[in-house]
Every structure is written in C-alpha cells, then in structure tokens.
Short mmCIF file of C-alpha atoms in Angstrom, two decimals:
data_model
loop_
_atom_site.label_atom_id
_atom_site.label_comp_id
_atom_site.label_asym_id
_atom_site.label_seq_id
_atom_site.Cartn_x
_atom_site.Cartn_y
_atom_site.Cartn_z
CA MET A 1207 141.24 -28.18 -34.11
CA SER A 1208 138.81 -26.90 -37.10
CA VAL A 1209 139.71 -27.36 -41.00
CA ALA A 1210 136.70 -25.56 -43.19
CA LYS A 1211 136.23 -27.35 -45.84
CA VAL A 1212 135.81 -27.13 -49.48
CA GLY A 1213 133.48 -24.53 -50.10
CA THR A 1214 132.28 -24.04 -47.42
CA ARG A 1215 133.82 -20.24 -46.81
CA THR A 1216 130.66 -17.75 -45.78
CA ASP A 1217 132.52 -14.73 -45.01
CA PHE A 1218 132.39 -13.23 -48.61
CA PRO A 1219 131.44 -9.86 -49.06
CA ALA A 1220 128.25 -9.04 -49.02
CA GLU A 1221 128.13 -5.79 -51.27
CA PRO A 1222 131.28 -5.22 -52.90
CA PRO A 1223 131.88 -1.28 -53.35
CA GLU A 1224 131.07 0.50 -56.64
CA HIS A 1225 133.69 0.58 -58.90
CA PRO A 1226 134.05 4.37 -60.56
CA THR A 1227 133.94 3.06 -63.67
CA ALA A 1228 130.12 0.98 -63.39
CA PRO A 1229 128.05 4.04 -64.16
CA TYR A 1230 129.17 2.78 -68.05
CA LEU A 1231 128.84 -0.83 -67.12
CA ARG A 1232 126.36 -3.69 -67.49
CA MET A 1233 127.51 -4.94 -64.08
CA GLU A 1234 125.08 -7.44 -63.85
CA ARG A 1235 127.13 -9.30 -66.30
CA ILE A 1236 130.92 -9.04 -64.54
CA PRO A 1237 132.61 -10.71 -64.49
CA HIS A 1238 132.98 -10.17 -67.92
CA VAL A 1239 134.12 -13.96 -69.87
CA TRP A 1240 137.47 -12.95 -71.08
CA CYS A 1241 140.45 -14.60 -69.68
CA PRO A 1242 142.56 -13.99 -67.17
CA GLY A 1243 145.73 -11.49 -68.88
CA CYS A 1244 143.74 -10.06 -71.62
CA GLY A 1245 143.76 -6.65 -72.83
CA ILE A 1246 140.20 -6.46 -73.99
CA GLY A 1247 138.90 -5.50 -70.38
CA THR A 1248 141.17 -2.74 -70.07
CA VAL A 1249 140.33 -1.43 -73.47
CA VAL A 1250 136.91 -1.35 -72.14
CA GLN A 1251 138.06 0.42 -69.16
CA CYS A 1252 139.83 3.27 -71.17
CA TYR A 1253 137.03 3.69 -73.23
CA ALA A 1254 134.54 4.25 -70.93
CA THR A 1255 137.23 6.65 -69.58
CA ALA A 1256 137.73 8.96 -72.68
CA LEU A 1257 133.91 8.93 -72.74
CA GLY A 1258 133.68 9.66 -69.37
CA ARG A 1259 135.93 13.41 -69.85
CA SER A 1260 134.77 13.59 -73.76
CA GLY A 1261 131.45 14.71 -72.20
CA VAL A 1262 128.82 12.98 -74.60
CA ASP A 1263 125.52 12.48 -73.50
CA LEU A 1264 125.21 8.78 -73.20
CA ASP A 1265 122.10 8.50 -74.31
CA LYS A 1266 123.71 9.43 -78.11
CA ALA A 1267 126.58 7.59 -77.78
CA SER A 1268 126.40 3.50 -79.29
CA VAL A 1269 128.50 0.43 -79.63
CA VAL A 1270 128.44 -2.03 -82.16
CA SER A 1271 130.38 -4.82 -82.30
CA GLY A 1272 130.90 -7.80 -84.06
CA ILE A 1273 131.23 -11.41 -82.71
CA GLY A 1274 134.25 -12.44 -81.40
CA CYS A 1275 135.85 -12.29 -77.95
CA SER A 1276 136.16 -8.33 -78.51
CA GLY A 1277 132.48 -8.61 -79.89
CA ARG A 1278 131.47 -8.91 -76.09
CA ALA A 1279 132.20 -5.18 -75.61
CA ALA A 1280 128.93 -3.83 -76.67
CA GLY A 1281 127.20 -5.85 -74.48
CA TYR A 1282 129.37 -5.34 -70.87
CA LEU A 1283 128.96 -1.20 -72.11
CA LYS A 1284 125.49 0.41 -70.82
CA LEU A 1285 125.18 2.18 -74.02
CA ASP A 1286 122.71 1.39 -77.06
CA GLY A 1287 124.02 -1.00 -78.61
CA PHE A 1288 123.90 -4.13 -80.87
CA HIS A 1289 126.29 -7.67 -81.19
CA THR A 1290 126.36 -7.98 -84.98
CA THR A 1291 126.46 -11.05 -87.62
CA HIS A 1292 130.40 -12.00 -87.87
CA GLY A 1293 131.96 -9.40 -89.29
CA ARG A 1294 128.73 -7.05 -90.38
CA ALA A 1295 129.77 -4.45 -87.38
CA ILE A 1296 130.50 -1.83 -90.05
CA PRO A 1297 127.76 -1.96 -92.23
CA PHE A 1298 125.10 -2.22 -88.91
CA ALA A 1299 126.49 0.97 -87.67
CA THR A 1300 126.53 2.85 -91.09
CA GLY A 1301 122.78 2.00 -90.96
CA LEU A 1302 123.14 4.10 -87.59
CA LYS A 1303 124.42 6.98 -87.97
CA LEU A 1304 122.65 7.29 -91.53
CA GLY A 1305 119.32 7.01 -89.69
CA ARG A 1306 120.43 8.83 -87.02
CA PRO A 1307 122.90 11.74 -87.58
CA GLU A 1308 123.40 12.89 -84.14
CA LEU A 1309 124.61 9.47 -82.52
CA GLN A 1310 128.56 9.51 -81.75
CA VAL A 1311 128.95 5.59 -82.66
CA THR A 1312 132.15 3.19 -82.14
CA VAL A 1313 132.38 0.40 -83.54
CA PHE A 1314 134.21 -1.88 -81.16
CA SER A 1315 135.65 -5.03 -82.52
CA GLY A 1316 138.73 -7.85 -83.28
CA ASP A 1317 140.98 -7.84 -85.33
CA GLY A 1318 139.53 -11.15 -87.58
CA ASP A 1319 136.29 -9.75 -87.42
CA LEU A 1320 136.69 -6.26 -89.69
CA THR A 1321 139.43 -7.15 -91.59
CA GLY A 1322 139.08 -10.50 -91.80
CA ILE A 1323 134.93 -11.27 -92.42
CA GLY A 1324 134.46 -7.90 -92.59
CA GLY A 1325 137.83 -6.29 -94.69
CA ASN A 1326 135.01 -5.48 -97.51
CA HIS A 1327 133.49 -3.53 -95.02
CA PHE A 1328 136.37 -1.88 -93.67
CA ILE A 1329 137.72 -0.47 -96.34
CA HIS A 1330 135.31 0.58 -98.02
CA ALA A 1331 133.87 2.81 -94.54
CA ALA A 1332 137.37 4.08 -94.61
CA ARG A 1333 137.15 4.85 -98.64
CA ARG A 1334 133.45 6.85 -98.13
CA ASN A 1335 134.83 8.53 -94.72
CA MET A 1336 131.66 7.45 -92.90
CA ASP A 1337 131.25 8.70 -89.92
CA LEU A 1338 132.48 5.75 -87.50
CA LEU A 1339 134.93 5.15 -84.57
CA VAL A 1340 136.72 1.77 -85.00
CA ILE A 1341 137.96 0.54 -81.92
CA LEU A 1342 140.16 -2.99 -83.33
CA ILE A 1343 141.39 -4.71 -81.39
CA ASN A 1344 144.18 -7.07 -82.78
CA ASN A 1345 145.57 -9.63 -80.81
CA PHE A 1346 146.71 -11.94 -83.90
CA ILE A 1347 144.29 -14.16 -83.79
CA TYR A 1348 140.97 -16.20 -83.94
CA GLY A 1349 140.79 -16.04 -79.90
CA MET A 1350 137.02 -17.67 -79.34
CA THR A 1351 136.79 -19.99 -82.03
CA GLY A 1352 140.06 -21.69 -80.75
CA GLY A 1353 143.36 -20.13 -82.72
CA GLN A 1354 142.53 -20.25 -86.26
CA ASN A 1355 145.00 -18.15 -88.08
CA ALA A 1356 143.87 -14.24 -88.94
CA PRO A 1357 144.93 -11.40 -91.33
CA THR A 1358 147.00 -10.27 -89.27
CA THR A 1359 148.86 -13.45 -87.60
CA PRO A 1360 152.69 -12.38 -87.88
CA LEU A 1361 155.04 -14.28 -89.99
CA SER A 1362 156.24 -17.43 -88.72
CA ALA A 1363 153.48 -17.40 -86.29
CA ARG A 1364 151.83 -20.42 -84.91
CA SER A 1365 148.19 -21.35 -84.88
CA SER A 1366 146.08 -24.08 -84.55
CA THR A 1367 145.67 -23.74 -88.61
CA MET A 1368 149.55 -22.92 -89.50
CA PRO A 1369 151.33 -25.61 -87.23
CA PHE A 1370 154.33 -25.30 -88.39
CA GLY A 1371 154.10 -21.50 -88.36
CA ASN A 1372 152.51 -18.89 -90.47
CA PHE A 1373 153.64 -18.30 -94.20
CA GLU A 1374 150.47 -15.84 -95.53
CA PRO A 1375 151.80 -11.89 -95.34
CA PRO A 1376 149.76 -10.69 -92.33
CA PHE A 1377 147.73 -6.89 -92.80
CA ASN A 1378 149.33 -3.91 -91.94
CA VAL A 1379 146.22 -2.56 -89.97
CA PRO A 1380 147.20 1.02 -90.20
CA HIS A 1381 148.48 1.02 -93.52
CA LEU A 1382 144.83 -0.46 -94.76
CA ALA A 1383 143.03 1.80 -93.28
CA ALA A 1384 144.97 4.54 -94.18
CA SER A 1385 145.54 3.69 -98.43
CA SER A 1386 141.61 3.13 -98.08
CA GLY A 1387 141.09 6.86 -96.89
CA ALA A 1388 140.31 7.39 -93.00
CA ALA A 1389 140.56 10.50 -91.38
CA TYR A 1390 142.13 9.59 -87.95
CA VAL A 1391 145.11 6.29 -87.75
CA ALA A 1392 145.76 5.25 -84.54
CA ARG A 1393 148.17 2.53 -82.64
CA TRP A 1394 148.76 1.32 -79.04
CA THR A 1395 149.05 -1.56 -77.24
CA CYS A 1396 147.59 -2.65 -73.85
CA LEU A 1397 149.75 -0.91 -71.94
CA HIS A 1398 149.89 2.63 -73.26
CA ILE A 1399 146.76 2.95 -71.08
CA ARG A 1400 147.04 6.81 -70.65
CA ARG A 1401 148.05 7.55 -74.58
CA LEU A 1402 145.69 5.06 -75.62
CA THR A 1403 142.59 7.22 -73.20
CA TRP A 1404 143.65 10.41 -74.73
CA THR A 1405 143.63 8.87 -78.25
CA LEU A 1406 140.09 8.05 -77.89
CA GLU A 1407 139.07 11.26 -76.66
CA GLU A 1408 140.76 12.67 -78.95
CA ALA A 1409 138.79 10.69 -81.67
CA ILE A 1410 135.88 10.46 -80.17
CA GLN A 1411 135.49 14.72 -80.94
CA ARG A 1412 136.98 13.86 -84.56
CA ARG A 1413 134.48 13.50 -87.59
CA GLY A 1414 135.29 10.44 -90.54
CA PHE A 1415 136.09 7.12 -90.30
CA ARG A 1416 138.20 7.02 -87.49
CA LEU A 1417 140.56 3.86 -86.23
CA VAL A 1418 142.79 2.94 -83.32
CA GLU A 1419 144.10 -0.24 -83.72
CA VAL A 1420 144.87 -1.72 -80.17
CA ILE A 1421 147.53 -4.20 -79.83
CA ALA A 1422 146.24 -6.88 -76.76
CA PRO A 1423 147.68 -10.10 -75.26
CA CYS A 1424 145.99 -13.82 -75.93
CA PRO A 1425 147.32 -15.37 -72.98
CA THR A 1426 145.16 -18.07 -73.67
CA LEU A 1427 145.81 -19.26 -78.18
CA TYR A 1428 148.10 -17.30 -78.87
CA SER A 1429 150.94 -16.17 -76.52
CA ARG A 1430 149.82 -20.36 -75.40
CA LEU A 1431 150.33 -22.09 -78.97
CA ASN A 1432 153.38 -19.28 -80.13
CA LYS A 1433 155.02 -20.35 -75.92
CA LEU A 1434 155.06 -16.58 -75.77
CA GLY A 1435 154.00 -16.86 -71.41
CA THR A 1436 150.70 -15.72 -69.64
CA GLY A 1437 149.08 -11.83 -70.07
CA LEU A 1438 151.91 -10.18 -68.63
CA ASP A 1439 154.45 -11.58 -70.29
CA GLY A 1440 152.81 -9.78 -73.35
CA MET A 1441 152.41 -6.75 -71.36
CA SER A 1442 156.40 -6.69 -70.36
CA PHE A 1443 157.04 -7.31 -74.42
CA TYR A 1444 155.44 -4.48 -75.24
CA HIS A 1445 156.83 -2.76 -71.99
CA ASP A 1446 160.08 -3.54 -74.21
CA ASN A 1447 159.19 -3.34 -77.31
CA ALA A 1448 156.62 -0.62 -78.83
CA VAL A 1449 157.96 2.32 -79.84
CA ILE A 1450 155.86 5.55 -80.34
CA ARG A 1451 156.89 7.17 -83.30
CA HIS A 1452 153.88 9.76 -84.42
CA GLY A 1453 153.44 10.67 -87.97
CA ALA A 1454 155.28 8.03 -89.10
CA ASP A 1455 154.62 6.52 -92.97
CA THR A 1456 152.01 4.29 -92.13
CA ARG A 1457 153.60 1.60 -95.08
CA GLU A 1458 156.40 0.57 -92.17
CA LEU A 1459 154.25 -0.17 -89.04
CA ALA A 1460 153.67 -3.87 -90.51
CA ILE A 1461 154.50 -6.49 -87.62
CA ASP A 1462 156.99 -9.02 -87.49
CA PHE A 1463 156.57 -11.59 -84.42
CA GLN A 1464 157.83 -10.93 -81.83
CA LYS A 1465 159.70 -7.91 -83.29
CA GLY A 1466 159.23 -4.04 -82.10
CA ILE A 1467 155.81 -2.71 -82.22
CA VAL A 1468 155.51 1.07 -83.62
CA CYS A 1469 152.94 2.69 -81.63
CA GLY A 1470 151.42 6.34 -81.67
CA LYS A 1471 148.82 8.73 -83.84
CA PHE A 1472 149.52 8.14 -87.57
CA VAL A 1473 147.24 10.29 -89.74
CA ASP A 1474 144.89 13.43 -88.29
CA GLU A 1475 143.37 15.14 -91.10
CA GLU A 1476 139.36 16.91 -91.72
CA LYS A 1477 137.83 15.43 -94.71
CA PRO A 1478 134.08 16.22 -95.71
CA THR A 1479 131.89 12.70 -94.55
CA PHE A 1480 130.01 10.75 -96.43
CA SER A 1481 126.81 12.46 -94.75
CA GLU A 1482 128.68 15.96 -95.63
CA LEU A 1483 128.69 14.81 -99.21
CA MET A 1484 125.86 13.11 -100.14
CA ASP A 1485 124.29 16.16 -98.19
CA GLU A 1486 126.09 19.13 -101.05
CA HIS A 1487 125.84 16.55 -104.27
CA TYR A 1488 121.82 15.85 -104.09
CA GLY A 1489 121.23 19.61 -102.84
CA ARG A 1490 123.30 20.70 -105.30
CA VAL A 1491 122.11 18.42 -107.50
CA LEU A 1492 118.05 17.75 -107.11
CA GLY A 1493 117.81 21.63 -104.24
CA GLU A 1494 114.02 21.52 -103.12
CA LYS A 1495 112.98 18.26 -103.41
CA TYR A 1496 116.00 16.88 -101.94
CA VAL A 1497 115.40 16.30 -97.60
CA PRO A 1498 118.08 15.76 -95.68
CA MET A 1499 118.26 12.87 -92.29
CA PRO A 1500 116.88 15.16 -89.58
CA ALA A 1501 120.08 14.71 -86.42
CA SER A 1502 117.13 12.57 -84.29
CA GLY A 1503 116.21 10.42 -87.27
CA GLY A 1504 113.44 9.89 -89.51
CA TRP A 1505 111.07 7.76 -88.34
CA GLN A 1506 109.68 10.14 -85.84
CA HIS A 1507 108.94 12.75 -88.87
CA GLY A 1508 107.42 10.24 -91.66
CA MET B 163 158.14 8.08 -50.94
CA GLN B 164 161.95 8.33 -51.31
CA TYR B 165 163.28 11.64 -52.74
CA TRP B 166 167.11 12.89 -54.08
CA ARG B 167 166.64 16.17 -51.89
CA THR B 168 164.50 17.43 -49.43
CA PRO B 169 162.21 19.59 -51.69
CA LEU B 170 161.69 22.96 -50.22
CA ASP B 171 158.42 23.25 -49.90
CA ALA B 172 157.94 19.60 -47.95
CA ALA B 173 156.61 21.49 -44.60
CA ARG B 174 153.75 23.66 -46.96
CA MET B 175 152.64 20.78 -49.29
CA THR B 176 151.17 17.75 -48.60
CA GLY B 177 151.09 14.68 -51.71
CA ALA B 178 148.43 13.31 -52.96
CA HIS B 179 147.51 10.09 -51.24
CA GLY B 180 144.47 7.20 -52.12
CA ASP B 181 143.50 4.77 -50.61
CA VAL B 182 143.86 0.92 -53.01
CA VAL B 183 139.75 -0.79 -52.71
CA ILE B 184 140.53 -4.13 -53.99
CA ILE B 185 136.74 -6.37 -55.29
CA ALA B 186 138.68 -9.05 -54.50
CA ASP B 187 136.38 -11.83 -55.89
CA ARG B 188 136.07 -9.95 -59.12
CA CYS B 189 139.79 -10.64 -59.95
CA LYS B 190 141.55 -12.96 -61.51
CA GLY B 191 145.32 -13.11 -60.78
CA CYS B 192 146.78 -11.62 -63.90
CA GLY B 193 148.84 -9.59 -61.91
CA PHE B 194 148.53 -6.44 -63.37
CA CYS B 195 148.59 -4.12 -60.98
CA VAL B 196 150.97 -5.54 -58.57
CA GLU B 197 153.69 -5.37 -61.61
CA TYR B 198 153.20 -1.89 -62.99
CA CYS B 199 152.21 -0.26 -59.30
CA PRO B 200 154.81 2.84 -59.50
CA LEU B 201 155.32 2.39 -56.04
CA ASP B 202 155.25 -1.47 -55.45
CA VAL B 203 152.09 -0.69 -52.95
CA LEU B 204 150.55 -4.06 -53.79
CA VAL B 205 151.59 -7.88 -53.84
CA MET B 206 149.83 -10.80 -55.01
CA SER B 207 148.29 -12.54 -51.72
CA ARG B 208 148.67 -16.27 -50.63
CA GLU B 209 144.63 -15.88 -50.38
CA PHE B 210 142.00 -17.84 -52.93
CA ASN B 211 139.00 -15.08 -53.67
CA ARG B 212 135.84 -16.78 -54.59
CA LYS B 213 136.68 -18.49 -58.05
CA GLY B 214 140.10 -20.09 -56.88
CA TYR B 215 142.27 -16.76 -57.92
CA HIS B 216 145.20 -15.39 -55.92
CA PRO B 217 143.57 -11.51 -55.52
CA PRO B 218 146.55 -8.26 -55.27
CA ALA B 219 146.50 -6.81 -51.70
CA VAL B 220 147.51 -3.69 -50.48
CA VAL B 221 151.42 -4.25 -48.71
CA LYS B 222 152.00 -0.59 -48.25
CA SER B 223 148.77 1.45 -46.61
CA GLY B 224 150.15 4.66 -46.94
CA GLY B 225 152.34 4.35 -50.09
CA CYS B 226 149.32 4.82 -52.45
CA VAL B 227 149.50 8.57 -54.44
CA ASN B 228 146.72 8.20 -56.35
CA CYS B 229 147.99 7.85 -60.09
CA ASN B 230 144.56 5.41 -60.91
CA LEU B 231 147.07 3.02 -62.86
CA CYS B 232 145.73 0.47 -61.18
CA GLU B 233 142.54 1.57 -61.99
CA MET B 234 143.38 1.94 -65.49
CA ILE B 235 145.06 -1.02 -66.16
CA CYS B 236 142.80 -4.30 -64.92
CA PRO B 237 141.23 -5.87 -67.19
CA GLU B 238 138.57 -6.83 -64.54
CA PHE B 239 137.20 -3.40 -63.10
CA ALA B 240 137.80 -4.96 -59.79
CA ILE B 241 140.79 -1.82 -58.05
CA PHE B 242 140.92 1.83 -58.01
CA SER B 243 141.74 3.73 -55.47
CA VAL B 244 140.26 7.00 -54.19
CA ALA B 245 141.54 10.25 -52.76
CA ARG B 246 142.04 9.89 -49.18
CA PRO B 247 140.52 13.15 -47.65
CA PRO B 248 142.81 15.36 -46.29
CA GLU B 249 141.21 15.90 -42.40
CA ALA B 250 141.77 12.14 -42.55
CA GLU B 251 145.42 13.15 -43.86
CA LEU B 252 146.14 15.67 -40.95
CA GLN B 253 144.38 13.39 -38.37
CA ARG B 254 146.70 10.09 -39.44
CA ALA B 255 150.05 12.73 -39.28
CA ALA B 256 148.37 14.09 -36.02
CA ALA B 257 148.34 11.00 -34.17
CA GLU B 258 151.65 9.67 -35.35
CA GLY B 259 152.90 12.58 -33.62
CA GLY B 260 153.46 15.22 -35.64
CA PRO B 261 153.57 15.90 -39.57
#
C-alpha cells in the first residue's frame, strides 16, 4: 500500500471554471485575504451583482476605500478605484465626483474608517448631500489592527482595548447619517443577500448621499473576544434576531450587544446634491462667468 | 423536490434545475452555502483542498433548482450554480425511463 506524503498531491484541477462574478473582480488577486467566515466577500458579491444588474457603464463606475479589512474591496473589484489613507475615502471620493461628475462613485469601507477616523468627513459629506454611495461594513470592531474598540462597539462587548467590556456609548450609524442630511439610508446584514442586492441596485440609481450599512460577522476578533463562535454562528444570530422594519425612526436603530438588529430602508428622499446647489448658486450669482464642470472632467478641456 | 400535493400542471411543467459548480481550492470552509442551501443539496466534504479546508460537496445532484443562493452568499467566490439545459433534462428523463 502506498501512502502519499504530505504535500505530494498532484491531481489539482489545472484550470478552475470561471465564476460568474469574475468579470467584476481582479481574479489574479483572488483568493482574498478575508478570514474564513467573514462576511465582507458576500457584500462584494452583492455589490458586483447589483452593479451588473443596474447596467452602469463599468468604465464610468469607480470605487474608493479607506484602510481596514473592508478597504481591500477597492483592490478586488475590477473598477477604477483608489485605496486611500485611513479615514479619507470620502474626501477622495468627493474630489473624484466633483472633478468628473459623470462617474458613479462608491465608497466601500468599514465602520472604524468611516465613523471613527473619517467621522468628520462622513457627517459633512452627508450634510452637503455629496453624490456618493457609501457602503459601510459594520463588524463592531477594528478588525485589521487587532480588535481595538471601535465607535460602533456595543455597550458591554469586549474588545482588545476594553477587556472588561465596553462602557462607551456607540454610534447609531443610520441615525448619524440621517440626522446629518443623507438622502438614502438603509441597513442590512450579510445574511440578507437578496434584499441587500436590491437595495444596492436601487441606491446606485438614486442621487445624493446614500448610506447602506451592512452588519458583518468578524469571527477572528469580535466573535472570538466575545465568545460568539464562528462566522456561521454570527449568520444564525442574524437569522434569529434581525427584524425588518422599513421606514423605522432612525433614533430607534441603536444596536445593543447580542440584541435584535433592525434592518430595512429608513430614508429615501430626493434632495438637491452639492453639485446642483453649487451650479444653481454660482449660475445665479456669477452668471456668464461661471463655467460648470463638464461631465467628463475639466482637465480634458483646459 | 417534495410537494404536499401533486401540482395540476405537473405533467406539462418542468421545474428549474441547476448544477452546482464548486471551485474547491478557493473555498475556506465557512459552511455558509451548506447551512443556507434551501434544498440541502450540499454537505461539508471530508476531503481537504489545497489550503487544508473542507470544501462543500454535492450530495443530491438532481436537487439543485438553480436559485443562486450559494453563489450570492459565498464570501470566497468559490461556488455557483448554472442552469441545466432543457435538452439534457429530457435526455436524463428518457434515460431514467420517462417523466
């Protein structure tokens, strides 16, 4: 009887079959770095599907992300994009949108990056109603840097810098965005794949500051430090505890430790965006002297 | 698929059928597809893939209805389903001795 030694297996399939999402991904970078059981890959899959269904020209779509686990998404999606410094995804995306108004700009980043380090940019982009789609992946912790306490960590949850439980009240992210003036606010978990895809597809068609918060399991840090099991246990927690309440009052959307998660679409209103307000104001004040930015960008017309 | 009564148009209609394609060496063994497959087509296999994880395996090859849920929920882009063409469906039915 011959026993194969470890590492001598040679019957691996040479060419794996092509995944349907492959045209939207940089397949040379796959498999990605996200942990087994992490939900960020599911969100990327839903976003790619929504982008495909919405019929947006992929040359006119771009994705910007900050630092963190979810910040990697900009590198995996086969779109023009940029992986910015920590917290500065929204400022970069703002410049990109104002410089080339024809682009469909998506910010893909995490809770720590967008509401912690980049919190000020987040509320001011919402206040100005910048024409951005922000996908905020909330795993309640700073995952990539080792599980430090994040602005979204629920009360009494443990993190590596709060080993006896968190005592800081966390952000209620949909309320933060809605009270700052966002035009579209929704929240889903990683398990609501169909609804998340529909919401992203709808949000791609809307204008103004659109926030889609996605709750994702973090099996390596948040779940391990709080003894919540694997990513699959996180998913079954969402299955048992997520409630769908469309149009709920955003003040009631705070997430307590291991309590129910209210999901749904909370805000969907049509408001003039920053660019429209600027064009209208300067067109009125400056008249002929004001030249609005051409859709394809000013640098080609200089 | 099991029905609580036979549909009236069961003789005329063919339901959707699909085949699950698993890219085993990309799988990290999270088990989402196995847990949430609505028809329990998948199980975790006992085999290891190249990275030492247990990928899923198909146990009910005719059970897939091509709902794409495994494809949507997989964080690793490692599984998808393709519609089984009707011709193949007819041939399979003929091989099994009529519908």
